[in-house]
Short mmCIF file of C-alpha atoms and ligand atoms in Angstrom, two decimals:
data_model
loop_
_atom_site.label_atom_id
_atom_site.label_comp_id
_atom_site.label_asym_id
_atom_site.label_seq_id
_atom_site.Cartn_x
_atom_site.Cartn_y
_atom_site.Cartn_z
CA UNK A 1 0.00 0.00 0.00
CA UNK A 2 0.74 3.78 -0.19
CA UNK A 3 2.78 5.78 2.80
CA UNK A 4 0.68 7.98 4.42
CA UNK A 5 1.31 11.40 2.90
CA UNK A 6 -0.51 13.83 4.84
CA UNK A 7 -2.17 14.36 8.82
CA UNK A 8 -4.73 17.03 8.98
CA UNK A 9 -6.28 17.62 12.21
CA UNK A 10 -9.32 19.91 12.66
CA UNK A 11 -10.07 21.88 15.73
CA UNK A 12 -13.90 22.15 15.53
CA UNK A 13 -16.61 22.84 18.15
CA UNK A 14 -19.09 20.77 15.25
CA UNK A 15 -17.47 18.14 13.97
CA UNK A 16 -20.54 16.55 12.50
CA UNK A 17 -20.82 19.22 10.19
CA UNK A 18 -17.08 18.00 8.56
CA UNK A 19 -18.22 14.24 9.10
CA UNK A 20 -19.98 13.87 5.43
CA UNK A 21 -17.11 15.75 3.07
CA UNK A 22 -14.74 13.22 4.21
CA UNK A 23 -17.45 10.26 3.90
CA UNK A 24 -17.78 10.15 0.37
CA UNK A 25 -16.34 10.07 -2.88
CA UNK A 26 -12.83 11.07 -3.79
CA UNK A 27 -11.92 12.35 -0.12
CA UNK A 28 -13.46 8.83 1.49
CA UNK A 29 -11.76 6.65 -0.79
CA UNK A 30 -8.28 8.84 -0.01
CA UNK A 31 -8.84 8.17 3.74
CA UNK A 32 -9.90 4.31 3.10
CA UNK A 33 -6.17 4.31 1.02
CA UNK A 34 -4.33 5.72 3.91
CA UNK A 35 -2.94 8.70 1.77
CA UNK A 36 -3.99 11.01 3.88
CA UNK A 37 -5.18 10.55 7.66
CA UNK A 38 -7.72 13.32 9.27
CA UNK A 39 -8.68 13.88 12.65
CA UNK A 40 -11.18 15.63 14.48
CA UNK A 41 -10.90 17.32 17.68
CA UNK A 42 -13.81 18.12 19.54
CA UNK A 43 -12.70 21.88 21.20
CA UNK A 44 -15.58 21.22 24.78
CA UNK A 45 -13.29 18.83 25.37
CA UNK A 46 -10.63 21.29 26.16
CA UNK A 47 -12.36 23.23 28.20
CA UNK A 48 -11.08 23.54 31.65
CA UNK A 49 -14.92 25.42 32.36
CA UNK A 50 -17.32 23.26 34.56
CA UNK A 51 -19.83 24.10 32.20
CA UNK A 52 -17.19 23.07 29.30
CA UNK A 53 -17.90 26.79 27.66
CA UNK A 54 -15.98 28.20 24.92
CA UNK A 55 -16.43 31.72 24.34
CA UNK A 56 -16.94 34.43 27.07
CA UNK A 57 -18.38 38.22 26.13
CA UNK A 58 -16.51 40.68 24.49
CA UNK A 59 -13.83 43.12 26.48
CA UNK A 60 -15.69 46.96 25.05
CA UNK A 61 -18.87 45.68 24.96
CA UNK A 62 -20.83 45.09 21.84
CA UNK A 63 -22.91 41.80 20.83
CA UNK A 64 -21.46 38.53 20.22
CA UNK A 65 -19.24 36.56 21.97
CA UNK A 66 -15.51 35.76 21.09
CA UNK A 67 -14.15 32.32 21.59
CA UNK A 68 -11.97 32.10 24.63
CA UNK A 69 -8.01 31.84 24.85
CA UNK A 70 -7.63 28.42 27.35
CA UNK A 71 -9.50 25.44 24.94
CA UNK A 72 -8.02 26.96 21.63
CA UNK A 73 -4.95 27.12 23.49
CA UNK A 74 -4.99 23.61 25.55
CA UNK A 75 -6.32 22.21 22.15
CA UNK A 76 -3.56 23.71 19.99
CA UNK A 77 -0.30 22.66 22.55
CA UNK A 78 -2.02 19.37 23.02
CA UNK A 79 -1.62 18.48 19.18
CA UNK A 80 1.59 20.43 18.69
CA UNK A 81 3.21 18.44 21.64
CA UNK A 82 2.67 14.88 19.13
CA UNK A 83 3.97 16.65 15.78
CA UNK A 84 5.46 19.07 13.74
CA UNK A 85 3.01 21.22 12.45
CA UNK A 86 4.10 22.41 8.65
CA UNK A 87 1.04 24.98 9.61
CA UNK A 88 -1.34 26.15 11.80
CA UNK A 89 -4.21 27.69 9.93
CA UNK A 90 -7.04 29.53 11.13
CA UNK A 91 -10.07 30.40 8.81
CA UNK A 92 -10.89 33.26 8.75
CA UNK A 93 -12.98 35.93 6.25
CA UNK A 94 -10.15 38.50 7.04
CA UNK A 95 -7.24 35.55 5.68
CA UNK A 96 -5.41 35.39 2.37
CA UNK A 97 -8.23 34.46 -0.47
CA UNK A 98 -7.74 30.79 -0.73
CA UNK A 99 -6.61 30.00 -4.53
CA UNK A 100 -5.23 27.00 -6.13
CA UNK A 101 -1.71 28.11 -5.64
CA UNK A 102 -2.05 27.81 -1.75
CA UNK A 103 -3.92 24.25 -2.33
CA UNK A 104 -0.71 23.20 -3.86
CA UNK A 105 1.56 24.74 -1.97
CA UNK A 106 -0.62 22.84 1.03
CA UNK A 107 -0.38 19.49 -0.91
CA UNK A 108 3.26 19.43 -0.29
CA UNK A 109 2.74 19.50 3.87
CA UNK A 110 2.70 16.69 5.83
CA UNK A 111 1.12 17.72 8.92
CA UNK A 112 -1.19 20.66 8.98
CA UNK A 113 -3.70 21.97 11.64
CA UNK A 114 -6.79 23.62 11.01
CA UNK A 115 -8.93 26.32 13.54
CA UNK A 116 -12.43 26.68 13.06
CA UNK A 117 -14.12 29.65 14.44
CA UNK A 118 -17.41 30.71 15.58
CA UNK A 119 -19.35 33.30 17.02
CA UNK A 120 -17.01 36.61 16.08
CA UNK A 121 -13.98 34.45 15.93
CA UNK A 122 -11.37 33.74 18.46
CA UNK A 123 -9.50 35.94 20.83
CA UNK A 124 -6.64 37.73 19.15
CA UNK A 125 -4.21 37.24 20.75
CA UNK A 126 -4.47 33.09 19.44
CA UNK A 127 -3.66 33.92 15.96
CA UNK A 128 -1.15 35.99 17.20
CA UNK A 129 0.30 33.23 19.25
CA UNK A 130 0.11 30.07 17.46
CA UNK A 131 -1.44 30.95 13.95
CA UNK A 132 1.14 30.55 10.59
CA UNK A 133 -1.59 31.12 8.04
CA UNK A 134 -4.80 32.96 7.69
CA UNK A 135 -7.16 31.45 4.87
CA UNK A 136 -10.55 32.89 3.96
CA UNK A 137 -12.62 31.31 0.82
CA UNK A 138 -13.91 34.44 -0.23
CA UNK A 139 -15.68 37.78 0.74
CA UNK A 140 -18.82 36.35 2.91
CA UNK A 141 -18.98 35.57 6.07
CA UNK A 142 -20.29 32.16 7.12
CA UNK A 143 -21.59 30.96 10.73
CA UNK A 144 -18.15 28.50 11.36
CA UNK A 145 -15.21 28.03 10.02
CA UNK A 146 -16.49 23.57 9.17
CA UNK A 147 -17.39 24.11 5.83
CA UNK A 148 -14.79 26.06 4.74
CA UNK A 149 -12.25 24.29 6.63
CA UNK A 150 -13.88 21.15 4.35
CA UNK A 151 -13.19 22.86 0.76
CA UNK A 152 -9.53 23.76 1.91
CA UNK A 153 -9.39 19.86 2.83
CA UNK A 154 -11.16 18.84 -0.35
CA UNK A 155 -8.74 20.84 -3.24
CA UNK A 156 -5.62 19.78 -1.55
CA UNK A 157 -6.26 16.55 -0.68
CA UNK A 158 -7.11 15.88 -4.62
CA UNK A 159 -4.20 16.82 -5.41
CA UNK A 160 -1.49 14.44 -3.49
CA UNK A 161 -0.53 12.07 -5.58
CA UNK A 162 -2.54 9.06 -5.65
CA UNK A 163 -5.67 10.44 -4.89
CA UNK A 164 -7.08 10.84 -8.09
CA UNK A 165 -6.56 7.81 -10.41
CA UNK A 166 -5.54 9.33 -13.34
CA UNK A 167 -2.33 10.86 -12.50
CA UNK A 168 -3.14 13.85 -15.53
CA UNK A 169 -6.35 14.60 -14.59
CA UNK A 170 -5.77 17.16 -11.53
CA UNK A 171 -3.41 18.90 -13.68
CA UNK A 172 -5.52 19.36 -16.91
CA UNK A 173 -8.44 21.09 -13.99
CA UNK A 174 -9.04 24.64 -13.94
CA UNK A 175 -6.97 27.02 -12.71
CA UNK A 176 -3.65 24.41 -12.64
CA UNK A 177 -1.80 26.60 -15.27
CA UNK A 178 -3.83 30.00 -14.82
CA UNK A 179 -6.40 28.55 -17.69
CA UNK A 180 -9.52 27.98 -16.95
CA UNK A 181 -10.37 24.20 -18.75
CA UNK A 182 -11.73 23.48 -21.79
CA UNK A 183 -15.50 21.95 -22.50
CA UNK A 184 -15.85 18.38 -22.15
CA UNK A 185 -18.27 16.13 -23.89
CA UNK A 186 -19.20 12.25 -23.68
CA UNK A 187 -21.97 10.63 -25.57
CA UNK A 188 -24.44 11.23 -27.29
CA UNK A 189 -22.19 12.75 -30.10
CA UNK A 190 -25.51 14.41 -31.15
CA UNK A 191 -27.93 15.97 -28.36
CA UNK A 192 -31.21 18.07 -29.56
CA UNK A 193 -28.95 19.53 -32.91
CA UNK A 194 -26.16 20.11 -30.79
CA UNK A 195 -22.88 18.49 -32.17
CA UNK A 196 -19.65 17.50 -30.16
CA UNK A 197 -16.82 19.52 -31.55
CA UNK A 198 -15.74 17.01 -34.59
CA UNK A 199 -11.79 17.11 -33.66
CA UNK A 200 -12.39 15.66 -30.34
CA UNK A 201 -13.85 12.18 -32.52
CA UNK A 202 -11.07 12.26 -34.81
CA UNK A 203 -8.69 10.27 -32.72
CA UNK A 204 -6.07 12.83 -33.48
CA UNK A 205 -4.00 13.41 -30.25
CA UNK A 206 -1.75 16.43 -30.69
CA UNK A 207 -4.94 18.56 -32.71
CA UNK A 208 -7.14 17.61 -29.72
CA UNK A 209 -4.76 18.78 -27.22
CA UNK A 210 -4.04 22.08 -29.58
CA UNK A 211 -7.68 22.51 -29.68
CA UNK A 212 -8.03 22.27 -26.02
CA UNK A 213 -5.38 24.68 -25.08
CA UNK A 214 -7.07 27.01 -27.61
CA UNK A 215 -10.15 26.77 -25.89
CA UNK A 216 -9.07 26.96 -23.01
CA UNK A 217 -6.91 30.51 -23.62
CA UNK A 218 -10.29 31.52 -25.69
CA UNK A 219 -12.48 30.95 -22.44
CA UNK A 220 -9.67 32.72 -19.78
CA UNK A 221 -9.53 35.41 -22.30
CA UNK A 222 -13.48 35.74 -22.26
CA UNK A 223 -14.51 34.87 -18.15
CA UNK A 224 -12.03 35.93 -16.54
CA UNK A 225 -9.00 37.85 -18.43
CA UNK A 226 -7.36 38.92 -14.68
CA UNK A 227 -6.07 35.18 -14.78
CA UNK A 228 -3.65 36.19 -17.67
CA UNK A 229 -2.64 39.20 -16.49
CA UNK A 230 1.11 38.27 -15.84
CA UNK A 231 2.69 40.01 -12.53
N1 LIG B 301 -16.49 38.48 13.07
C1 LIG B 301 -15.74 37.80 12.06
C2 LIG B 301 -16.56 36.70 11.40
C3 LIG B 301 -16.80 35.55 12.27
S1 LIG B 301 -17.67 34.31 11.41
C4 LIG B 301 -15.37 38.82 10.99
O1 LIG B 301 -16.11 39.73 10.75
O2 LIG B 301 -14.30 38.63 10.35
C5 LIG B 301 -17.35 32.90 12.39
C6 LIG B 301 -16.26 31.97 11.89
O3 LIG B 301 -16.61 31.44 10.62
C7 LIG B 301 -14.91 32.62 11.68
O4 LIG B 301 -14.18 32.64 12.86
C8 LIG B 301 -14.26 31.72 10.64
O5 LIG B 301 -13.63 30.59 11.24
C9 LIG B 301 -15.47 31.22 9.84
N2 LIG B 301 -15.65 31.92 8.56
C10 LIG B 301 -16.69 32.73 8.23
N3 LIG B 301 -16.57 33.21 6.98
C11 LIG B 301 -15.43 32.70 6.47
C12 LIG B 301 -14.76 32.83 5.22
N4 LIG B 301 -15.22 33.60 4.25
N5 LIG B 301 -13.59 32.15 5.06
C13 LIG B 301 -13.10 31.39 6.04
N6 LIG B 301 -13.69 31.23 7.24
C14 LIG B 301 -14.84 31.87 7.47
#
């Protein structure tokens, strides 16, 4: 069998609401192969409160509460004191926007730790203390930090190697070279008029992947021209 590749263990106060991403599909059968281990960690259980609370009212006033400093903290030096974190990343709608460049870049780790939030997030001082990276998924904000902690975990996980059976396919995806991909087709070769492209039945290798690197430049170019703007 494969070495395991990666660890990632998720500090969550709802760990049910990770449970079915990882139960399914691409990201179950990674687990069931051992290429990539993940672990929940229930934050209550950190809690050194008799009432096992996380999250106390905010110092100035105003509503909401902010989770506190001793679970994250207990929670965090617990799993740090096992293994070598490559990072410790808290999600967050304030973070770096997550792209595909930081899913690869997090495909090459072998441990990483991820903080989900609630409420108006954790104490400061935390991310301050402990926190190497900062990830948001885009400009909303959501109720916890579960389901994007999940889509984080689901584009890098694809992408150690192994996961996906084709070894080509994660790198012909969107975004892997700044193109967005071409269309795909599969049969009927006719549907209601509508034809599939006539090189793609030809059987003609190099033309088909010509004509998908031209379609693919020809639908950056249209949806979303930023992607070829070079630095
Ligand atoms: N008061 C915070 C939002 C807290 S939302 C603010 O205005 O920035 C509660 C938790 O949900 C956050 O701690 C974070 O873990 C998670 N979360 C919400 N939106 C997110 C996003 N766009 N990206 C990543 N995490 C997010």
């Amino acid at each position: 069998m494969y070495f395991c590749h990666m660890r990632i263990d998720i500090i969550t106060l709802h760990p049910e609401l990770l449970e079915s991403p990882f139960s399914a599909s691409i990201l179950k059968r990674a687990i069931e192969k051992k290429l990539v281990e993940v672990v929940f960690h229930q934050l209550r259980d950190y809690s050194k409160d008799k009432h096992r609370r996380v999250d106390d009212t905010q110092f100035g006033g105003g509503a909401g509460m902010v989770m506190s400093i001793q679970p994250i903290s207990a929670a965090i030096e617990h799993l740090k004191s096992q293994r070598k974190y490559d990072e410790i990343i808290y999600m967050s709608p304030d973070g770096i926007r997550f792209n595909q460049g930081i899913a690869n870049q997090l495909s090459t780790c072998e441990n990483l730790l991820i903080l989900c939030g609630h409420y108006k997030g954790i104490d400061h001082r935390i991310r301050e203390e402990y926190i190497t990276k900062e990830i948001s998924i885009g400009d909303f904000v959501l109720s916890g930090g579960e389901l994007p902690a999940a889509m984080v975990c689901d584009a890098v996980i694809r992408l150690i190697p192994h996961v996906l059976g084709d070894e080509t396919s994660a790198l012909t995806d969107s975004f892997q070279d700044d193109l967005l991909a071409p269309p795909v087709y599969t049969r009927p070769a006719e549907w209601r008029g509508r034809e599939v492209p006539e090189i793609l039945l030809s059987g003609h290798a190099k033309k088909i992947e010509d004509w998908r690197h031209d379609q693919a430049m020809e639908r950056t170019q249209l949806l979303r021209p930023d992607l070829l703007d070079t630095e």
